[in-house]
Each structure stands twice: as C-alpha cells, then as structure tokens.
Amino acid sequence: MQKPDSEVRLCWPTKREPSRSAGAVLKATKGGHSPFELVLGDNLAALHALRARERRYTLAYLDPPFFTGREHTEVVRTRTQDGAIARGFTRAFDDRWSDLGAYLAVSAERIAAVRDLLEENGCMVLHVDPKTSHYLKIVCDEIFGRAAFASEIVWRYRRWPAKTKNFQRVHDILLRYVKNPRVEPRFYQLYEPLAASTLQTWGKKKQRAVVDESGRRKRSSITEHDTPGAPLGDVWEIGIVAPVARERTGYPTQKPEALLERLIRACTQSGDAVLDPYLGSGTSLAVAARLGRAGTGIDVNQRSIQLTRQRLKQLEVSPRESRLAMGPGTVASADRAVRRVRSVA
Ligand SMILES: C[S@@+](CC[C@H](N)C(=O)[O-])C[C@H]1O[C@@H](n2cnc3c(N)ncnc32)[C@H](O)[C@@H]1O
C-alpha cells in the first residue's frame, strides 16, 4: 500500500534551512493610498518585511532567473543628436551562479518566504524552465507539502527555430502549489475552444455524461444549453511577446500579458492581491491593475520599478513605492548569499 506522505527530500551539499528572520523594514519613498506597491531591493529581505506587516496575498507569481548562466541585457533605444534612433544594451539582471546548489538554495529561501505570505485559500505559481523544474518541484514539495501540489502547467510557445540536433525547446513549466490543501482554493474555471472533432459530433451544445448504476460514464448526450467550451487544460499555447507587440517593453524575458491574465483570472477575484517578487517589466501588476486586483512587486533592479511604474501609469494607477532599509546588523543572510554567488561567477 502507498504511504500517505513519504519523506523524499532533495539534498545537496550547500542546502540550508530557509531563514525566516525579519530585520529589514520597508521605507516609503512615494506615499499615497494605492492598492499597488513597488519595492526596490532584494526580494528575500522584502518578503520578510512584508510578513512583519501582516499583508497576505491570494496569488504569488514567481518568475525567477532560469539558471541560464548568462547576464541578461535590456535593449535601450536613444535618440542621437541628428534625430536618429540608436539601439544599445544595458545590464538588466545577472543569472550566473557558482553551481546548481547555490541556485536551489537561493530559490528555496524565497519560495518559503512567499508561502508565509499567502492567504489560506491562496496559491503560488513558480515559473521555471525544464532544466530546473524537476529539482524545484521537489523543493516545493518539501516547503508546501506534497498534498499542496495543484498543477504543472506547460506554457507552449512558438519562436524562431534554434540550430540544434535536438527537438526544439518550446515550453516553460509553471508549478502551482496551494497554501493549505485542506482549504478550498480560490479557483475560477476557465474554458478553451472545443476541439474540431467535438464540434463536429456534438455541435456547440453542452454535453451531459450518461452514467451506469456504478456511476461510470457510459456515453454522452447533449443538453439544450450552449457550452462555454472545454474546461481549460494544463497545456497552454500562448505566443511570446513579439518584437513589434504593443506590450513589449524591451526588458529581457518579459512574459506575455495573456499568460498572466489566465493565472490571475483563474486564481483570484476582484479586489484580491497579487504578489510578484521577481517583477521584471511588471507584467503581472499591469494585468492585475487591468483586472481590478491589487498588487505588490519587488525587484532589485531600479529599471524594473521604473518600467512597472510606467505601465501602471498607462492604466491610471499610481503605485506606492518603497525600498528596503536595513536595521543594524541585518543584511539578510540570503542577500549576502546572492552577492557571494554573483562574485563567484
Ligand atoms: C525573469 S525576470 C522577470 C520577468 C517578468 N516576469 C516580466 O514579465 O517582465 C526576473 C527578475 O527578477 C529580478 N531578480 C532576480 N533576483 C532578485 C532578487 N534576489 N531580488 C529581487 N529581484 C530579483 C531581476 O532583476 C529580474 O528583473
């Protein structure tokens, strides 16, 4: 018989217990009573500071660096003196690590800190790629408990083919964990269009399962009602942000609004708060604002805060802003670790 919860753990030499120490505080730099807040600074210290404030979130979306071993740059366009547009590059964020263990340790601490900030009916979505998703899934199982695992969403996109003697890599992984598996999670069913074969057989009417005495489905019949479509599955085909798309900001690894819209619509309702500790160009908060949600975004890169502020402004939202202020002797341990990792690289 299968045991209810086996004690399978991932071990690596530099693994450490996630620290839960507070210490840093958030110092307001732009006031106001906005439902949106942008925090400049390392996300671990910021997450601890938010916990001390007793703020809770219904959805946390984490899109960390993917362990690419690269420094990511942003395309910046400037106007030259003769009026021409010049394209340049500026450093956006560093994704170089001493080894996989360092990456996992830094990730685990942040995932644990995010879990503490979720509402009991809330969930976390961790967006990663297939090179690390299997490790991080075990890390998440350990932090949340295996019963809290809700979905593995495959985001499938199309892009310019790479020269490779391999199958083209065209998907990312989004791991969804609920905070408390004993509580009904916030979840709104979304639908996708019916398959051509279903339409041919059943048309646009809702189907009904005809079951036998034991409750097993024997066949289907149709009802008089129109169907909203098929309940959304866990493989999502959504285009990447095209170079000419209106939503394009130039920030590297920007995710499409359509992807965030699905997550936010499915996992939150109007007025709920979304947390994004790896804010980047601010896609999650821009979508949250458009859908009438509240939100907090954190990033170490000043440019990320600036871009998100601009995106929110286009939606007539002025966020509060703050930055981390460290108390005496409170340079967060993981912050030190990140810097150590970066200096090793
Ligand atoms: C992959 S990008 C996020 C992209 C974003 N989802 C978007 O749609 O634009 C990761 C972001 O996390 C930020 N970041 C990485 N490590 C961080 C840390 N320890 N604390 C705060 N921000 C961090 C980087 O500066 C970068 O902007």
Tab-separated table of C-alpha atoms and ligand atoms in Angstrom:
chain	number	residue	atom	x	y	z
A	1	MET	CA	0.000	0.000	0.000
A	2	GLN	CA	1.208	3.518	-0.796
A	3	LYS	CA	2.190	5.519	2.280
A	4	PRO	CA	0.347	8.846	2.615
A	5	ASP	CA	3.439	11.044	2.581
A	6	SER	CA	6.883	9.596	2.111
A	7	GLU	CA	9.874	11.555	3.319
A	8	VAL	CA	11.612	12.016	-0.011
A	9	ARG	CA	13.885	15.053	0.155
A	10	LEU	CA	16.354	16.623	-2.244
A	11	CYS	CA	19.816	17.001	-0.706
A	12	TRP	CA	22.797	18.973	-1.956
A	13	PRO	CA	25.991	19.999	-0.170
A	14	THR	CA	25.140	23.681	0.327
A	15	LYS	CA	21.495	23.137	1.285
A	16	ARG	CA	20.443	25.263	4.263
A	17	GLU	CA	17.280	25.767	6.294
A	18	PRO	CA	15.282	28.680	4.895
A	19	SER	CA	15.775	31.625	7.251
A	20	ARG	CA	12.612	33.305	8.492
A	21	SER	CA	14.288	36.231	10.182
A	22	ALA	CA	12.881	39.697	9.680
A	23	GLY	CA	15.102	42.705	10.280
A	24	ALA	CA	14.805	44.823	7.190
A	25	VAL	CA	11.945	47.266	7.035
A	26	LEU	CA	10.281	48.923	4.081
A	27	LYS	CA	10.826	52.634	3.909
A	28	ALA	CA	8.224	54.536	1.867
A	29	THR	CA	9.729	56.635	-0.897
A	30	LYS	CA	6.463	57.612	-2.598
A	31	GLY	CA	3.384	57.707	-0.437
A	32	GLY	CA	-0.320	57.512	-1.089
A	33	HIS	CA	-3.090	55.011	-0.586
A	34	SER	CA	-2.679	52.972	-3.720
A	35	PRO	CA	-3.597	49.259	-3.788
A	36	PHE	CA	-0.290	48.802	-5.660
A	37	GLU	CA	3.169	48.896	-4.152
A	38	LEU	CA	6.591	48.648	-5.783
A	39	VAL	CA	9.521	47.627	-3.615
A	40	LEU	CA	13.122	48.165	-4.683
A	41	GLY	CA	15.547	45.699	-3.153
A	42	ASP	CA	16.405	42.065	-2.637
A	43	ASN	CA	13.219	40.044	-2.530
A	44	LEU	CA	14.090	37.841	0.460
A	45	ALA	CA	14.529	40.762	2.823
A	46	ALA	CA	11.473	42.465	1.271
A	47	LEU	CA	9.311	39.342	1.707
A	48	HIS	CA	10.311	39.145	5.365
A	49	ALA	CA	9.489	42.816	5.801
A	50	LEU	CA	6.066	42.299	4.192
A	51	ARG	CA	5.367	39.393	6.563
A	52	ALA	CA	6.013	41.648	9.521
A	53	ARG	CA	3.353	43.986	8.100
A	54	GLU	CA	0.837	41.131	8.033
A	55	ARG	CA	-0.027	41.665	4.388
A	56	ARG	CA	-1.401	38.496	2.690
A	57	TYR	CA	-1.816	37.598	-0.996
A	58	THR	CA	-4.175	35.334	-2.937
A	59	LEU	CA	-1.733	34.695	-5.781
A	60	ALA	CA	2.056	34.870	-5.824
A	61	TYR	CA	3.665	34.626	-9.247
A	62	LEU	CA	7.425	33.928	-9.258
A	63	ASP	CA	9.398	34.231	-12.477
A	64	PRO	CA	12.993	33.987	-11.263
A	65	PRO	CA	16.144	33.856	-13.385
A	66	PHE	CA	16.213	30.448	-15.081
A	67	PHE	CA	19.793	29.353	-14.269
A	68	THR	CA	20.919	30.257	-17.779
A	69	GLY	CA	24.477	31.129	-16.730
A	70	ARG	CA	24.135	34.478	-18.520
A	71	GLU	CA	23.850	38.143	-17.784
A	72	HIS	CA	20.630	39.431	-19.313
A	73	THR	CA	20.634	42.770	-21.050
A	74	GLU	CA	17.914	45.204	-21.910
A	75	VAL	CA	17.599	46.814	-25.310
A	76	VAL	CA	17.569	50.585	-24.893
A	77	ARG	CA	16.702	52.997	-27.656
A	78	THR	CA	18.043	56.549	-27.527
A	79	ARG	CA	17.724	59.463	-29.913
A	80	THR	CA	21.037	60.713	-31.288
A	81	GLN	CA	21.775	64.415	-31.863
A	82	ASP	CA	20.821	64.120	-35.526
A	83	GLY	CA	17.447	62.656	-34.531
A	84	ALA	CA	18.173	59.041	-35.474
A	85	ILE	CA	17.265	56.172	-33.120
A	86	ALA	CA	20.279	54.328	-31.709
A	87	ARG	CA	19.947	50.881	-30.150
A	88	GLY	CA	22.103	49.997	-27.164
A	89	PHE	CA	22.205	47.419	-24.396
A	90	THR	CA	22.289	47.810	-20.651
A	91	ARG	CA	22.697	45.153	-17.960
A	92	ALA	CA	19.295	44.036	-16.609
A	93	PHE	CA	19.947	41.085	-14.317
A	94	ASP	CA	22.569	38.518	-13.561
A	95	ASP	CA	21.737	34.826	-13.914
A	96	ARG	CA	25.208	33.381	-13.253
A	97	TRP	CA	25.643	31.021	-10.323
A	98	SER	CA	28.513	29.091	-8.792
A	99	ASP	CA	26.511	25.860	-9.180
A	100	LEU	CA	23.014	24.413	-9.167
A	101	GLY	CA	23.061	24.005	-5.385
A	102	ALA	CA	23.529	27.764	-4.918
A	103	TYR	CA	20.607	28.420	-7.270
A	104	LEU	CA	18.366	25.954	-5.442
A	105	ALA	CA	19.291	27.321	-2.003
A	106	VAL	CA	18.506	30.910	-3.007
A	107	SER	CA	15.249	29.790	-4.669
A	108	ALA	CA	14.147	27.649	-1.706
A	109	GLU	CA	14.517	30.520	0.758
A	110	ARG	CA	12.362	32.770	-1.365
A	111	ILE	CA	9.711	30.122	-2.012
A	112	ALA	CA	9.414	29.513	1.743
A	113	ALA	CA	9.116	33.249	2.406
A	114	VAL	CA	6.414	33.553	-0.280
A	115	ARG	CA	4.418	30.686	1.235
A	116	ASP	CA	4.253	32.554	4.538
A	117	LEU	CA	2.613	35.491	2.752
A	118	LEU	CA	-0.240	33.572	1.122
A	119	GLU	CA	-3.874	33.644	2.179
A	120	GLU	CA	-5.115	30.240	3.356
A	121	ASN	CA	-7.057	29.865	0.067
A	122	GLY	CA	-4.218	31.330	-1.997
A	123	CYS	CA	-1.606	29.737	-4.232
A	124	MET	CA	1.899	30.207	-5.608
A	125	VAL	CA	2.846	29.784	-9.257
A	126	LEU	CA	6.555	29.226	-9.888
A	127	HIS	CA	7.572	29.820	-13.499
A	128	VAL	CA	10.733	27.905	-14.430
A	129	ASP	CA	12.222	26.002	-17.311
A	130	PRO	CA	12.690	22.279	-17.926
A	131	LYS	CA	16.373	22.326	-16.895
A	132	THR	CA	15.497	23.044	-13.264
A	133	SER	CA	11.765	22.386	-12.886
A	134	HIS	CA	12.223	18.804	-11.659
A	135	TYR	CA	14.558	19.915	-8.849
A	136	LEU	CA	12.375	22.854	-7.888
A	137	LYS	CA	9.279	20.691	-7.796
A	138	ILE	CA	10.871	18.556	-5.090
A	139	VAL	CA	11.972	21.711	-3.272
A	140	CYS	CA	8.360	22.985	-3.420
A	141	ASP	CA	7.016	19.613	-2.237
A	142	GLU	CA	9.259	19.950	0.787
A	143	ILE	CA	8.204	23.524	1.554
A	144	PHE	CA	4.473	23.236	0.840
A	145	GLY	CA	3.908	19.501	1.377
A	146	ARG	CA	3.163	17.122	-1.484
A	147	ALA	CA	-0.587	17.417	-0.945
A	148	ALA	CA	-0.349	21.116	-1.796
A	149	PHE	CA	0.797	20.442	-5.366
A	150	ALA	CA	-2.038	21.571	-7.657
A	151	SER	CA	-0.821	21.739	-11.276
A	152	GLU	CA	2.108	21.625	-13.597
A	153	ILE	CA	1.209	23.950	-16.443
A	154	VAL	CA	3.135	23.687	-19.683
A	155	TRP	CA	3.344	27.017	-21.459
A	156	ARG	CA	3.989	26.154	-25.080
A	157	TYR	CA	5.118	28.956	-27.379
A	158	ARG	CA	6.463	29.329	-30.886
A	159	ARG	CA	9.726	31.042	-31.607
A	160	TRP	CA	12.429	31.283	-34.207
A	161	PRO	CA	13.903	27.755	-34.558
A	162	ALA	CA	17.293	27.172	-32.927
A	163	LYS	CA	20.073	25.330	-34.779
A	164	THR	CA	20.147	22.153	-32.722
A	165	LYS	CA	20.326	18.423	-33.195
A	166	ASN	CA	17.533	18.069	-30.721
A	167	PHE	CA	13.838	18.743	-30.509
A	168	GLN	CA	13.181	22.479	-30.396
A	169	ARG	CA	12.708	23.699	-26.836
A	170	VAL	CA	9.369	25.455	-26.929
A	171	HIS	CA	7.917	25.290	-23.443
A	172	ASP	CA	8.265	26.579	-19.887
A	173	ILE	CA	6.885	24.976	-16.738
A	174	LEU	CA	4.614	26.678	-14.231
A	175	LEU	CA	4.257	24.834	-10.913
A	176	ARG	CA	1.173	25.718	-8.891
A	177	TYR	CA	1.014	24.975	-5.170
A	178	VAL	CA	-1.867	25.872	-2.869
A	179	LYS	CA	-1.125	27.266	0.570
A	180	ASN	CA	-3.395	24.936	2.501
A	181	PRO	CA	-4.668	21.765	0.824
A	182	ARG	CA	-7.398	21.432	3.469
A	183	VAL	CA	-8.987	24.727	2.416
A	184	GLU	CA	-10.928	25.179	-0.814
A	185	PRO	CA	-8.591	27.222	-3.018
A	186	ARG	CA	-9.683	30.315	-4.889
A	187	PHE	CA	-10.237	28.927	-8.372
A	188	TYR	CA	-12.405	30.070	-11.267
A	189	GLN	CA	-12.880	27.643	-14.127
A	190	LEU	CA	-11.673	28.993	-17.455
A	191	TYR	CA	-12.571	27.460	-20.811
A	192	GLU	CA	-10.866	26.865	-24.125
A	193	PRO	CA	-12.456	26.359	-27.548
A	194	LEU	CA	-13.840	22.904	-28.297
A	195	ALA	CA	-11.809	20.557	-30.488
A	196	ALA	CA	-12.917	20.401	-34.122
A	197	SER	CA	-13.906	16.723	-33.697
A	198	THR	CA	-16.106	17.570	-30.680
A	199	LEU	CA	-17.779	20.361	-32.596
A	200	GLN	CA	-18.423	18.030	-35.491
A	201	THR	CA	-20.016	15.368	-33.277
A	202	TRP	CA	-21.814	17.468	-30.695
A	203	GLY	CA	-22.056	20.974	-32.105
A	204	LYS	CA	-21.970	23.881	-29.635
A	205	LYS	CA	-24.356	22.351	-27.110
A	206	LYS	CA	-23.259	21.341	-23.643
A	207	GLN	CA	-22.717	17.601	-23.216
A	208	ARG	CA	-24.042	15.537	-20.365
A	209	ALA	CA	-22.496	12.260	-19.204
A	210	VAL	CA	-24.894	9.297	-19.102
A	211	VAL	CA	-23.722	7.002	-16.288
A	212	ASP	CA	-24.455	3.382	-15.391
A	213	GLU	CA	-25.584	2.090	-11.961
A	214	SER	CA	-21.993	2.133	-10.663
A	215	GLY	CA	-21.561	5.795	-11.649
A	216	ARG	CA	-19.265	5.076	-14.628
A	217	ARG	CA	-19.754	7.132	-17.756
A	218	LYS	CA	-21.450	5.020	-20.464
A	219	ARG	CA	-21.814	7.657	-23.148
A	220	SER	CA	-22.566	11.336	-23.598
A	221	SER	CA	-25.724	13.109	-24.649
A	222	ILE	CA	-26.331	16.784	-25.328
A	223	THR	CA	-28.371	19.330	-23.424
A	224	GLU	CA	-30.223	22.359	-24.774
A	225	HIS	CA	-27.666	24.780	-23.354
A	226	ASP	CA	-24.722	26.254	-25.224
A	227	THR	CA	-21.346	25.138	-23.930
A	228	PRO	CA	-18.784	27.696	-22.697
A	229	GLY	CA	-16.082	25.430	-24.227
A	230	ALA	CA	-13.859	22.748	-22.750
A	231	PRO	CA	-12.537	23.316	-19.207
A	232	LEU	CA	-9.029	24.714	-19.617
A	233	GLY	CA	-6.306	22.073	-19.511
A	234	ASP	CA	-2.739	22.389	-18.248
A	235	VAL	CA	-1.035	22.867	-21.628
A	236	TRP	CA	-1.337	26.474	-22.741
A	237	GLU	CA	-0.401	27.655	-26.185
A	238	ILE	CA	0.271	31.390	-25.966
A	239	GLY	CA	2.592	33.431	-28.174
A	240	ILE	CA	5.712	35.032	-26.725
A	241	VAL	CA	5.824	38.845	-26.702
A	242	ALA	CA	6.593	39.664	-30.328
A	243	PRO	CA	9.282	42.284	-31.080
A	244	VAL	CA	6.596	44.590	-32.510
A	245	ALA	CA	3.909	43.893	-29.868
A	246	ARG	CA	2.424	46.958	-28.172
A	247	GLU	CA	3.041	45.432	-24.755
A	248	ARG	CA	6.767	44.976	-25.486
A	249	THR	CA	8.973	46.950	-23.083
A	250	GLY	CA	12.455	45.826	-24.177
A	251	TYR	CA	13.105	44.194	-20.786
A	252	PRO	CA	14.617	40.724	-21.225
A	253	THR	CA	12.471	37.651	-20.577
A	254	GLN	CA	9.260	39.703	-20.483
A	255	LYS	CA	6.256	37.371	-20.225
A	256	PRO	CA	3.071	37.858	-22.240
A	257	GLU	CA	0.092	39.533	-20.595
A	258	ALA	CA	-2.153	36.748	-21.946
A	259	LEU	CA	-0.296	34.214	-19.780
A	260	LEU	CA	-0.648	36.300	-16.610
A	261	GLU	CA	-4.259	37.054	-17.440
A	262	ARG	CA	-5.135	33.356	-17.343
A	263	LEU	CA	-3.422	32.873	-13.999
A	264	ILE	CA	-4.911	35.960	-12.400
A	265	ARG	CA	-8.426	35.289	-13.710
A	266	ALA	CA	-8.307	31.648	-12.567
A	267	CYS	CA	-6.706	32.159	-9.143
A	268	THR	CA	-8.037	35.488	-7.881
A	269	GLN	CA	-11.182	37.572	-7.801
A	270	SER	CA	-11.679	41.298	-7.996
A	271	GLY	CA	-10.002	43.053	-5.048
A	272	ASP	CA	-7.602	40.177	-4.264
A	273	ALA	CA	-3.892	40.935	-4.031
A	274	VAL	CA	-1.164	39.548	-6.306
A	275	LEU	CA	2.483	39.313	-5.223
A	276	ASP	CA	5.378	39.268	-7.697
A	277	PRO	CA	8.838	39.129	-6.063
A	278	TYR	CA	10.631	38.927	-9.453
A	279	LEU	CA	8.807	41.836	-11.022
A	280	GLY	CA	10.909	42.462	-14.166
A	281	SER	CA	8.951	44.636	-16.573
A	282	GLY	CA	5.859	44.466	-14.349
A	283	THR	CA	3.639	42.224	-16.492
A	284	SER	CA	1.828	40.691	-13.507
A	285	LEU	CA	0.977	44.044	-11.939
A	286	ALA	CA	-0.114	45.582	-15.238
A	287	VAL	CA	-2.569	42.700	-15.732
A	288	ALA	CA	-3.651	42.797	-12.076
A	289	ALA	CA	-4.444	46.512	-12.415
A	290	ARG	CA	-6.410	45.963	-15.619
A	291	LEU	CA	-8.459	43.217	-13.923
A	292	GLY	CA	-9.212	45.212	-10.762
A	293	ARG	CA	-6.839	43.373	-8.428
A	294	ALA	CA	-4.283	44.865	-6.037
A	295	GLY	CA	-0.586	44.012	-6.117
A	296	THR	CA	2.939	44.226	-4.733
A	297	GLY	CA	6.010	43.889	-6.909
A	298	ILE	CA	9.636	43.538	-5.778
A	299	ASP	CA	12.815	43.826	-7.828
A	300	VAL	CA	16.461	44.642	-7.202
A	301	ASN	CA	16.688	46.471	-10.483
A	302	GLN	CA	15.683	50.133	-10.442
A	303	ARG	CA	14.792	49.873	-14.140
A	304	SER	CA	12.139	47.257	-13.339
A	305	ILE	CA	10.471	49.628	-10.879
A	306	GLN	CA	10.588	52.417	-13.447
A	307	LEU	CA	9.063	50.285	-16.229
A	308	THR	CA	6.303	48.976	-13.961
A	309	ARG	CA	5.509	52.498	-12.810
A	310	GLN	CA	5.136	53.500	-16.478
A	311	ARG	CA	2.913	50.518	-17.292
A	312	LEU	CA	0.680	51.231	-14.299
A	313	LYS	CA	0.516	54.907	-15.201
A	314	GLN	CA	-0.907	53.979	-18.604
A	315	LEU	CA	-3.714	52.294	-16.640
A	316	GLU	CA	-4.122	55.398	-14.460
A	317	VAL	CA	-2.698	53.694	-11.384
A	318	SER	CA	-0.048	55.435	-9.254
A	319	PRO	CA	1.646	52.895	-7.018
A	320	ARG	CA	3.147	53.484	-3.605
A	321	GLU	CA	6.870	52.901	-3.633
A	322	SER	CA	9.309	51.771	-1.001
A	323	ARG	CA	12.788	50.484	-0.603
A	324	LEU	CA	14.497	48.306	1.938
A	325	ALA	CA	16.067	49.888	4.951
A	326	MET	CA	18.258	47.545	6.928
A	327	GLY	CA	18.236	47.612	10.703
A	328	PRO	CA	21.627	47.374	12.469
A	329	GLY	CA	23.383	44.141	11.515
A	330	THR	CA	20.502	42.919	9.368
A	331	VAL	CA	21.962	42.375	5.941
A	332	ALA	CA	19.771	39.366	5.173
A	333	SER	CA	21.727	36.133	5.013
A	334	ALA	CA	20.413	35.207	1.592
A	335	ASP	CA	21.148	38.679	0.277
A	336	ARG	CA	24.743	38.047	1.273
A	337	ALA	CA	24.485	34.638	-0.357
A	338	VAL	CA	23.257	36.122	-3.625
A	339	ARG	CA	26.149	38.543	-3.674
A	340	ARG	CA	28.571	35.754	-2.842
A	341	VAL	CA	27.164	33.668	-5.673
A	342	ARG	CA	27.475	36.567	-8.061
A	343	SER	CA	31.008	37.315	-7.054
A	344	VAL	CA	31.956	33.675	-7.547
A	345	ALA	CA	30.640	33.768	-11.116
B	1	LIG	C1	12.852	36.696	-15.404
B	1	LIG	S1	12.791	38.344	-14.855
B	1	LIG	C2	11.064	38.605	-14.584
B	1	LIG	C3	10.332	38.968	-15.837
B	1	LIG	C4	8.895	39.386	-15.612
B	1	LIG	N1	8.065	38.260	-15.245
B	1	LIG	C5	8.331	40.094	-16.815
B	1	LIG	O1	7.299	39.662	-17.368
B	1	LIG	O2	8.928	41.074	-17.228
B	1	LIG	C6	13.463	38.185	-13.247
B	1	LIG	C7	13.561	39.478	-12.470
B	1	LIG	O3	13.898	39.145	-11.134
B	1	LIG	C8	14.775	40.120	-10.617
B	1	LIG	N2	15.533	39.496	-9.506
B	1	LIG	C9	16.420	38.481	-9.587
B	1	LIG	N3	16.881	38.170	-8.357
B	1	LIG	C10	16.262	39.001	-7.489
B	1	LIG	C11	16.322	39.162	-6.064
B	1	LIG	N4	17.108	38.395	-5.310
B	1	LIG	N5	15.544	40.114	-5.514
B	1	LIG	C12	14.741	40.912	-6.281
B	1	LIG	N6	14.648	40.794	-7.628
B	1	LIG	C13	15.389	39.852	-8.220
B	1	LIG	C14	15.632	40.546	-11.787
B	1	LIG	O4	16.164	41.846	-11.605
B	1	LIG	C15	14.610	40.458	-12.937
B	1	LIG	O5	14.030	41.719	-13.163
